[in-house]
mmCIF file with all atom_site columns, C-alpha atoms and ligand atoms in Angstrom:
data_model
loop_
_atom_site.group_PDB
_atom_site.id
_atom_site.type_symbol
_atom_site.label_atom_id
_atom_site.label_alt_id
_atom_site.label_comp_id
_atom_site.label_asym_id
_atom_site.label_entity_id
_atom_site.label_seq_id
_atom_site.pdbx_PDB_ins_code
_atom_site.Cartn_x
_atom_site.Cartn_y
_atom_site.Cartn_z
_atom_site.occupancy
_atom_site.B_iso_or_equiv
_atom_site.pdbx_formal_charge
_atom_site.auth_seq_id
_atom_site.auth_comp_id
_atom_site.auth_asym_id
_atom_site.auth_atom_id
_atom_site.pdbx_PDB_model_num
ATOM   1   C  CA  . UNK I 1 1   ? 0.000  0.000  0.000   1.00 70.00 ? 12  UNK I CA  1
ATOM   2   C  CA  . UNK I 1 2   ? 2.813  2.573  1.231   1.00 92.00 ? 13  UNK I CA  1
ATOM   3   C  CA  . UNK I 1 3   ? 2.535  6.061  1.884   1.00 97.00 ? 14  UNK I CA  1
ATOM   4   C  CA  . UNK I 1 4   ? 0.918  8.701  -0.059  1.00 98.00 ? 15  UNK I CA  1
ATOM   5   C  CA  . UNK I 1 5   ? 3.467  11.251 -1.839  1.00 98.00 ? 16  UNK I CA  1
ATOM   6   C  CA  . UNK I 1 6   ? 2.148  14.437 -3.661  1.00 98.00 ? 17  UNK I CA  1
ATOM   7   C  CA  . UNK I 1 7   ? 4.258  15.218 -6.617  1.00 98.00 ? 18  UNK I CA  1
ATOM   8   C  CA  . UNK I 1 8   ? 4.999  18.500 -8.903  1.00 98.00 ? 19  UNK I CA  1
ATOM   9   C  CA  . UNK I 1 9   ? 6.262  17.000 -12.116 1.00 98.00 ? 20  UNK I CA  1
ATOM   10  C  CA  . UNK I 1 10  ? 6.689  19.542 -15.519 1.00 98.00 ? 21  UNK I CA  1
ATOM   11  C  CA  . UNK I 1 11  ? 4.593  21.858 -13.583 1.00 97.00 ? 22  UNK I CA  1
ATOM   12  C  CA  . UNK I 1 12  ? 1.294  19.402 -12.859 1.00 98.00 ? 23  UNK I CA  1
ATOM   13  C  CA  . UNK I 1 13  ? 0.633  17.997 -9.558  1.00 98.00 ? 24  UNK I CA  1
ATOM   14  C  CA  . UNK I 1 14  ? 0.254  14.550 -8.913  1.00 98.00 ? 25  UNK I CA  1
ATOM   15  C  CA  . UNK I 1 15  ? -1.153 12.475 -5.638  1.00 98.00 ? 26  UNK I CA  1
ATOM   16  C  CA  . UNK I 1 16  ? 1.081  8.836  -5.563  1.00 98.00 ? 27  UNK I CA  1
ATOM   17  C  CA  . UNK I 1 17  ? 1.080  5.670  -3.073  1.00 97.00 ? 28  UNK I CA  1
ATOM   18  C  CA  . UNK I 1 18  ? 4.317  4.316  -2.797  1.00 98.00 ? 29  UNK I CA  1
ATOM   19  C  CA  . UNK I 1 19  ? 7.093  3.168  -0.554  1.00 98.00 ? 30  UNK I CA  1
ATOM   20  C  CA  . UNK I 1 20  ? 9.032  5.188  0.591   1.00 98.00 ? 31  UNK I CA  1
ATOM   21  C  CA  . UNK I 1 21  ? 12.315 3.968  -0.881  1.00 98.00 ? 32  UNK I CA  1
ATOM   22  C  CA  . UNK I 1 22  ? 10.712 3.626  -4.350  1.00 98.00 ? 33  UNK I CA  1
ATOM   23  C  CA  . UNK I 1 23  ? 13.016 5.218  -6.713  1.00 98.00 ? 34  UNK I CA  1
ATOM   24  C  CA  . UNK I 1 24  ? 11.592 8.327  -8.435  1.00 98.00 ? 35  UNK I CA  1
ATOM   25  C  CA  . UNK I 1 25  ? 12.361 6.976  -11.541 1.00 98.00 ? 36  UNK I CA  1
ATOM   26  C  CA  . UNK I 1 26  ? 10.207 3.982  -11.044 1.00 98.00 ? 37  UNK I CA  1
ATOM   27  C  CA  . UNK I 1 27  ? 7.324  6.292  -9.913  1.00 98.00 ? 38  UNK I CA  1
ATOM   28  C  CA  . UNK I 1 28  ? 7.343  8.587  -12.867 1.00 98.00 ? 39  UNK I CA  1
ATOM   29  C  CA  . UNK I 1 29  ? 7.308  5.383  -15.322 1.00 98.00 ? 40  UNK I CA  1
ATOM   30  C  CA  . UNK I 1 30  ? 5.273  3.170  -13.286 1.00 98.00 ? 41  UNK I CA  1
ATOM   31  C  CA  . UNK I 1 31  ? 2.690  5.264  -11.801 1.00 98.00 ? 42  UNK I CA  1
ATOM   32  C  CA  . UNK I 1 32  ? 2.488  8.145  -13.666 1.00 98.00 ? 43  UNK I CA  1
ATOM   33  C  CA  . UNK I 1 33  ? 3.249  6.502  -17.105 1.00 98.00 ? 44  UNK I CA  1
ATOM   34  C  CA  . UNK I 1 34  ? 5.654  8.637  -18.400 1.00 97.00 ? 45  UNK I CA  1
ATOM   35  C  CA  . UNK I 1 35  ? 7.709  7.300  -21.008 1.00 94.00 ? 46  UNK I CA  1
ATOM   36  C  CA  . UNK I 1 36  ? 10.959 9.489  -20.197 1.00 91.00 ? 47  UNK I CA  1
ATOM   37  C  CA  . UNK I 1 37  ? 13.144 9.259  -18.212 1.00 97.00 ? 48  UNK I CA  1
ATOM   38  C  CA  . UNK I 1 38  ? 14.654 6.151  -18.764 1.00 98.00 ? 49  UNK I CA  1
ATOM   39  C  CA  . UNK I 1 39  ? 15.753 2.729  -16.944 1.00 98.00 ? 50  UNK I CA  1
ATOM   40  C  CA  . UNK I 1 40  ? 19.618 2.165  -17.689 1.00 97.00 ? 51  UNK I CA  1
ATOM   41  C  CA  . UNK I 1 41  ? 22.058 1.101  -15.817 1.00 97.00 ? 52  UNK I CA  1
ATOM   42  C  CA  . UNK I 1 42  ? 20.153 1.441  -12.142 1.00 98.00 ? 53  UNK I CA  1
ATOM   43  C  CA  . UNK I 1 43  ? 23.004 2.583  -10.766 1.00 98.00 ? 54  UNK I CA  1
ATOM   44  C  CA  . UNK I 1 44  ? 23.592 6.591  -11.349 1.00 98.00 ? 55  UNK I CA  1
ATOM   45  C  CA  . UNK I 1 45  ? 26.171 5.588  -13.927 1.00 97.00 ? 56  UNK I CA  1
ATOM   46  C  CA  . UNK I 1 46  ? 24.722 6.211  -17.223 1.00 97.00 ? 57  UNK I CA  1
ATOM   47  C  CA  . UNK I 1 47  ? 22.510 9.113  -16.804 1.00 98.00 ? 58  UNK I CA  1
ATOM   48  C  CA  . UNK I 1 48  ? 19.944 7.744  -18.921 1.00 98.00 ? 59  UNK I CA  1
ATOM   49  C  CA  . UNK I 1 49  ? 17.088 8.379  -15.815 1.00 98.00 ? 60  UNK I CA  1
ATOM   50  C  CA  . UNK I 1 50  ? 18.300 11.862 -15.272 1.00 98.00 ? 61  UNK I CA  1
ATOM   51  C  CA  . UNK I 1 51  ? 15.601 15.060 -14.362 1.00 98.00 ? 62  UNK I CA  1
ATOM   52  C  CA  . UNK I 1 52  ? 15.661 18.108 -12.558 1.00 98.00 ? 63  UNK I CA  1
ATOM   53  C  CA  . UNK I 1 53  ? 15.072 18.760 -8.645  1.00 98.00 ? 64  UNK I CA  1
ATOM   54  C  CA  . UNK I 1 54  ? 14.448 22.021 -8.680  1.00 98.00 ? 65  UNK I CA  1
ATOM   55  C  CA  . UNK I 1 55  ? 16.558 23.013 -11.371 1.00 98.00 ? 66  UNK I CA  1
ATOM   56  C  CA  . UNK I 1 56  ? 19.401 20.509 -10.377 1.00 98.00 ? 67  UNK I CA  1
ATOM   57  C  CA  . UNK I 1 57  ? 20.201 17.163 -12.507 1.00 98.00 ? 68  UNK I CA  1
ATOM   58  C  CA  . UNK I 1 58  ? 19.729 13.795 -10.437 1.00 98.00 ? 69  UNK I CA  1
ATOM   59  C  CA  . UNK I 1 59  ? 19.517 10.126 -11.092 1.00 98.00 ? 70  UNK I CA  1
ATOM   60  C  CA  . UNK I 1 60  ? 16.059 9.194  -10.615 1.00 98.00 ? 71  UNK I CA  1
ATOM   61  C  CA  . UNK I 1 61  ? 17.172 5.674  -10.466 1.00 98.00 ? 72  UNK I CA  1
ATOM   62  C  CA  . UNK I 1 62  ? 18.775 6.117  -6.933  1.00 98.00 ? 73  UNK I CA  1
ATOM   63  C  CA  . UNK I 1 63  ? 16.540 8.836  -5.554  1.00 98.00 ? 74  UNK I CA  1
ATOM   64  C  CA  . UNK I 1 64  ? 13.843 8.013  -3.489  1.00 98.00 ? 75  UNK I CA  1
ATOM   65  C  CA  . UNK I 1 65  ? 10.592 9.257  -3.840  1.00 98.00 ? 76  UNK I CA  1
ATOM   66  C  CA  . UNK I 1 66  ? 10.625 10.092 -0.096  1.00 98.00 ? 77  UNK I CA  1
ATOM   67  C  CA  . UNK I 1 67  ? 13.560 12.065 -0.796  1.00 98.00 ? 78  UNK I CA  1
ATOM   68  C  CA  . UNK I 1 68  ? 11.860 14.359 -3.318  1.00 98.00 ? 79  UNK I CA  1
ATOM   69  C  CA  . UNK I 1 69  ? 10.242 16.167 -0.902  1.00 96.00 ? 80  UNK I CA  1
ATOM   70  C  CA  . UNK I 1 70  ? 8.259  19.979 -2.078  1.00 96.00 ? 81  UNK I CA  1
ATOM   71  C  CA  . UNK I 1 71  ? 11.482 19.863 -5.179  1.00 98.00 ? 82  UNK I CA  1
ATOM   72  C  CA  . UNK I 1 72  ? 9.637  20.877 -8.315  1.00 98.00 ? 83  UNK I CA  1
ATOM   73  C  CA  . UNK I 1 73  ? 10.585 17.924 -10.812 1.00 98.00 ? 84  UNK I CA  1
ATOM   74  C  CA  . UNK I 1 74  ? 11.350 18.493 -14.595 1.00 98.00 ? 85  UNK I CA  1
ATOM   75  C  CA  . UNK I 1 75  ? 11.406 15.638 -17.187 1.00 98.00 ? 86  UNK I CA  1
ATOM   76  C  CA  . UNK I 1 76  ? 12.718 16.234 -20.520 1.00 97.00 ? 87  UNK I CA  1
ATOM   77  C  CA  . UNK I 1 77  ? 9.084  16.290 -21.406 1.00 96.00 ? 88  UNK I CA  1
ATOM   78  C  CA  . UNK I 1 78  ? 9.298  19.769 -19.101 1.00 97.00 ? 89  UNK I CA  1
ATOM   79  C  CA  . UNK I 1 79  ? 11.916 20.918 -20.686 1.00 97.00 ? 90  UNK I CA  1
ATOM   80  C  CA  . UNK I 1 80  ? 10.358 22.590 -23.776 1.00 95.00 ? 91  UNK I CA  1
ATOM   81  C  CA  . UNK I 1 81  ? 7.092  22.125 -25.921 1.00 93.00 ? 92  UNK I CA  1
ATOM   82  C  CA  . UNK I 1 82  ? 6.986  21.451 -29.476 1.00 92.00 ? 93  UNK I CA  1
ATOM   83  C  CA  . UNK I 1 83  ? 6.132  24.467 -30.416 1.00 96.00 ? 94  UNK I CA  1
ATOM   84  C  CA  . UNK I 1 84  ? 8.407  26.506 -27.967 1.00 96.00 ? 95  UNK I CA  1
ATOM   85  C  CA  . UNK I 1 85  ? 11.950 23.717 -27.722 1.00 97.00 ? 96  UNK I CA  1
ATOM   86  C  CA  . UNK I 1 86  ? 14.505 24.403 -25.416 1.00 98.00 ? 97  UNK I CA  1
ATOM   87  C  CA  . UNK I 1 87  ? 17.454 25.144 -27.533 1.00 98.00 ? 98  UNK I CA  1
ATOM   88  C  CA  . UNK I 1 88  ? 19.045 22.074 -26.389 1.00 98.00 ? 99  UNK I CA  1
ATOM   89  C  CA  . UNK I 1 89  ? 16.114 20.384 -27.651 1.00 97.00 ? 100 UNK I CA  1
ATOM   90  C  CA  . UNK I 1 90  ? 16.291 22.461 -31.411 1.00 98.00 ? 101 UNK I CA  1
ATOM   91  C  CA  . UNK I 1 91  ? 20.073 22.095 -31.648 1.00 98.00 ? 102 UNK I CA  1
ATOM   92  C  CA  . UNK I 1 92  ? 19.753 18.038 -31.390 1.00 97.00 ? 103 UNK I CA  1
ATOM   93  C  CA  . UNK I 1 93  ? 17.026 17.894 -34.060 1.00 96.00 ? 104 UNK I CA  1
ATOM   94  C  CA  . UNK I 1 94  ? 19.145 20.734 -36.094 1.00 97.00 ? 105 UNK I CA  1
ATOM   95  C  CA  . UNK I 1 95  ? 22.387 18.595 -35.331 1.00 97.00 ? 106 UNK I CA  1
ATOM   96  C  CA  . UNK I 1 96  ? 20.765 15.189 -35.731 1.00 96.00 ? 107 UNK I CA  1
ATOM   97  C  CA  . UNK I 1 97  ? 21.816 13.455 -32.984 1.00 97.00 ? 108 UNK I CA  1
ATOM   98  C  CA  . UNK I 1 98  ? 19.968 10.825 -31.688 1.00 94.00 ? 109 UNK I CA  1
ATOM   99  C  CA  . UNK I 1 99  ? 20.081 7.277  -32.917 1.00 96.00 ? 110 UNK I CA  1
ATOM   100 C  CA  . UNK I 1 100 ? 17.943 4.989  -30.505 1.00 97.00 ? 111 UNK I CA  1
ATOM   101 C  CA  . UNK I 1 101 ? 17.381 7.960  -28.117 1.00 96.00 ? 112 UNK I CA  1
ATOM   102 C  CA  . UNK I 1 102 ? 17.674 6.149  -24.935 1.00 97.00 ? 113 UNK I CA  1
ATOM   103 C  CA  . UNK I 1 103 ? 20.241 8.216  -23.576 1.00 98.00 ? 114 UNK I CA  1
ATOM   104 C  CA  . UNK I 1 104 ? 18.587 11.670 -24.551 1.00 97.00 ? 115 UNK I CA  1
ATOM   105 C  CA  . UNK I 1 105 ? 17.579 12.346 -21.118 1.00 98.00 ? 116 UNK I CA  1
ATOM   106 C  CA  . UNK I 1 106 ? 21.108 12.387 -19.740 1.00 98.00 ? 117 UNK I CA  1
ATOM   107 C  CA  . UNK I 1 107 ? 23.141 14.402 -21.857 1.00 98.00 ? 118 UNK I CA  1
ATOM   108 C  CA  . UNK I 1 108 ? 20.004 17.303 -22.423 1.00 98.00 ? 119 UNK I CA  1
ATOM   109 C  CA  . UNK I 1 109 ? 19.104 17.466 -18.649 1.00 98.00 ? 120 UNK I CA  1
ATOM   110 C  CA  . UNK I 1 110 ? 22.404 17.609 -17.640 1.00 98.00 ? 121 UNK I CA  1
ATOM   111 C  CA  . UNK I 1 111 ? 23.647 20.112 -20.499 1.00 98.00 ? 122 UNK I CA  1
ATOM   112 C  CA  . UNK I 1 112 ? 20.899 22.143 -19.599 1.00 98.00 ? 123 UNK I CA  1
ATOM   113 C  CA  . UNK I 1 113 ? 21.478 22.869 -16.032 1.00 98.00 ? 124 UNK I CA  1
ATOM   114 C  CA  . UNK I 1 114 ? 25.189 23.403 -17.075 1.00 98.00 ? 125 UNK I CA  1
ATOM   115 C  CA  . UNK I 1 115 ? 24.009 26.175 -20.193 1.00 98.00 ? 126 UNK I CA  1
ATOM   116 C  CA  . UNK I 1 116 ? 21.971 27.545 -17.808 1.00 97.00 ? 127 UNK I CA  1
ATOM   117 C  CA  . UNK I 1 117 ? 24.929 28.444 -15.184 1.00 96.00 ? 128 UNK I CA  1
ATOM   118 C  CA  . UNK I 1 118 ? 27.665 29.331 -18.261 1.00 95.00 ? 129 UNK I CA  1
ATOM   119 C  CA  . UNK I 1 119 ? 26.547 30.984 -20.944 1.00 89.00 ? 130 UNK I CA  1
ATOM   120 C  CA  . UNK I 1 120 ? 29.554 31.311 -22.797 1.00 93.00 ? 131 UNK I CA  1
ATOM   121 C  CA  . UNK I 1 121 ? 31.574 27.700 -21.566 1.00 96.00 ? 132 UNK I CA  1
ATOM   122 C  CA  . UNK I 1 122 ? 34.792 26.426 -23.507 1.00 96.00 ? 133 UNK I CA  1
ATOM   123 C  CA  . UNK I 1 123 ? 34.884 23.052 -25.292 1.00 96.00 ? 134 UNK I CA  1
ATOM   124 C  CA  . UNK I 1 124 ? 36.786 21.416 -21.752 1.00 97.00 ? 135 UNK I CA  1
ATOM   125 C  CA  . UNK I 1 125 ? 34.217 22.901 -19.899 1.00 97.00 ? 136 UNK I CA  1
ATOM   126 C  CA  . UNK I 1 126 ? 31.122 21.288 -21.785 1.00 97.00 ? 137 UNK I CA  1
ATOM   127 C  CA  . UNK I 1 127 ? 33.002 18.093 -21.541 1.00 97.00 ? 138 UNK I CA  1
ATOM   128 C  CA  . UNK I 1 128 ? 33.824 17.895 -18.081 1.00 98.00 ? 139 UNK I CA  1
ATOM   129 C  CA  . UNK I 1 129 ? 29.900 19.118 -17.406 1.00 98.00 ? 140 UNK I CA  1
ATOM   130 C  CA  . UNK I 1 130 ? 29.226 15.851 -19.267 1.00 98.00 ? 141 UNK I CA  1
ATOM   131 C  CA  . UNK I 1 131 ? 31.636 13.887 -18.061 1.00 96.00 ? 142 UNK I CA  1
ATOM   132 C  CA  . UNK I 1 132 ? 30.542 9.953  -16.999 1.00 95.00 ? 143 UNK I CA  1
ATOM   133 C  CA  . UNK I 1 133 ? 27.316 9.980  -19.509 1.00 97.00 ? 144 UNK I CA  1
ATOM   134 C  CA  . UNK I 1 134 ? 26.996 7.087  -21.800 1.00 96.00 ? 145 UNK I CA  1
ATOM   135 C  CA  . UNK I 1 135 ? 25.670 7.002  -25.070 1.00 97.00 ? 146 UNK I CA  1
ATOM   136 C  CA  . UNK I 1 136 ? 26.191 3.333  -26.594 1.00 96.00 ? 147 UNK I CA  1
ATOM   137 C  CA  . UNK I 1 137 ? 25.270 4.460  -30.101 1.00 97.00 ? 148 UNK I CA  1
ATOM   138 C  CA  . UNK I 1 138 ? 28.164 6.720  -30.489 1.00 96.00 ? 149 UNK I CA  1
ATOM   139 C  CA  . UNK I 1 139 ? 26.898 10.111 -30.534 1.00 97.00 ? 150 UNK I CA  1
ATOM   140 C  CA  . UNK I 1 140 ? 29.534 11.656 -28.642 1.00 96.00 ? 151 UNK I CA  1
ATOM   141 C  CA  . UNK I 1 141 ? 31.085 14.394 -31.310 1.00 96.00 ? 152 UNK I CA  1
ATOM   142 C  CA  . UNK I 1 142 ? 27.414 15.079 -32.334 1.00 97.00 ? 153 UNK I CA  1
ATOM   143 C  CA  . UNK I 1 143 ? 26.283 15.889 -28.780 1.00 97.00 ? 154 UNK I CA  1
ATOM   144 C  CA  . UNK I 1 144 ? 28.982 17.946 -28.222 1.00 97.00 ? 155 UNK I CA  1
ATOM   145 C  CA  . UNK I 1 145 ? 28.055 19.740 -31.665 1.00 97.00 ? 156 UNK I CA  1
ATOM   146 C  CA  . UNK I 1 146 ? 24.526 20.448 -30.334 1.00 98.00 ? 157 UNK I CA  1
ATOM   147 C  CA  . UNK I 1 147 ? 25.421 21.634 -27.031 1.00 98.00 ? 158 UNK I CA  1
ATOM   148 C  CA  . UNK I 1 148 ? 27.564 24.288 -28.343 1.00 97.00 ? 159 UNK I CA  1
ATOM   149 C  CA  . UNK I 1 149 ? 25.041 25.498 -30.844 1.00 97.00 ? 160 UNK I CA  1
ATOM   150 C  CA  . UNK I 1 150 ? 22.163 25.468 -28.191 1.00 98.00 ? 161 UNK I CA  1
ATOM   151 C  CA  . UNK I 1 151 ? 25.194 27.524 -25.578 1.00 97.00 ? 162 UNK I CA  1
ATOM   152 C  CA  . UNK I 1 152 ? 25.627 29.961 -29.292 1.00 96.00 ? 163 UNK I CA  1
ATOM   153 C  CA  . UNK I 1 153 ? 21.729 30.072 -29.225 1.00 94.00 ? 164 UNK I CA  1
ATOM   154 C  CA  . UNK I 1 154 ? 20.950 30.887 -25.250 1.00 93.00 ? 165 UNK I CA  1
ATOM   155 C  CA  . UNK I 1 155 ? 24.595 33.353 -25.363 1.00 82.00 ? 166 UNK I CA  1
HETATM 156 S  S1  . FES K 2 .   ? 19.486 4.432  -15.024 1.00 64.47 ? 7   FES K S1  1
HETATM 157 FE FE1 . FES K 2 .   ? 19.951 6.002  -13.630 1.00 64.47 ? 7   FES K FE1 1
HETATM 158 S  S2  . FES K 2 .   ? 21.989 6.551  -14.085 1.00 64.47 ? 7   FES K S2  1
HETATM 159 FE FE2 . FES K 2 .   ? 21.614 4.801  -15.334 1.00 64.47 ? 7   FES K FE2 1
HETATM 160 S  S1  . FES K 2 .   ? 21.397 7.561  -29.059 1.00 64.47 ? 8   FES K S1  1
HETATM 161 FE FE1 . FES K 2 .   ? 21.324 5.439  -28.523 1.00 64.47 ? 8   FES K FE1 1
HETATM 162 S  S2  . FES K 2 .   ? 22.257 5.358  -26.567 1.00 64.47 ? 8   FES K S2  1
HETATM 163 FE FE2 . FES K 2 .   ? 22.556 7.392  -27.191 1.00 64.47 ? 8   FES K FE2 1
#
């Protein structure tokens, strides 16, 4: 049965039983059927299940839902609309970046927080923002393409 958790997610509020020590990620799939972020490793080492608490980049694989708290939560669905993208989100359609897509979550919630802090960053600093994402199709030099036009956009 667990405990009931009320949940701000891309600006909606949402009313969840769970155990305590579910992870997040597992709530916003499971019970909330989103379809990002996604289940990778389990282990905050891909970045595959990555959103924002309040503006900061977490594994939602690892974080409890009783650890949440009042933190607003962005998905990538959050992030922009269709109509309105996030330049992160126009610069990887412009750059053509993804392949499968499972990683997408990782590299444009993390970049984001990171654009949003340095405006103007150098090529070592996107990379060490980045630093410890995986992408197993091998989109590496694109991503980095896209990041630094979004950074060219949002400067
Ligand atoms: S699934 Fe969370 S970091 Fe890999
Ligand atoms: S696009 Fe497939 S894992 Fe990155």
């Amino acid at each position: 049965m667990g405990e009931k958790f009320t949940l701000n997610v891309d600006g909606l509020t949402h009313t969840v039983m769970a155990d305590p020590d579910t992870p997040l990620l597992y709530v916003l799939r499971d019970d909330l059927g989103m379809n990002n972020p996604h289940f990778g490793c389990g282990l905050a080492q891909c970045g595959a299940c990555t959103v924002h608490l309040d503006g900061q980049p977490i594994p939602s694989c690892i974080t409890t839902i009783s650890a949440v708290g009042q933190a607003k939560i962005t998905t990538l669905a959050g992030l922009g609309t269709p109509e309105k993208p996030h330049p992160l989100q126009a610069a990887y359609i412009e750059e053509q970046v993804p392949q499968c897509g499972y990683c997408i979550d990782g590299w444009l919630m993390t970049a984001a927080a990171f654009l949003r802090d340095n405006r103007k960053p150098t090529d070592a600093q996107i990379r060490s923002a980045l630093e410890g994402l995986k992408c197993r199709c091998g989109t590496h030099v694109a991503i980095l393409r896209a990041v630094k036009r979004a950074a060219a956009m949002m400067g």
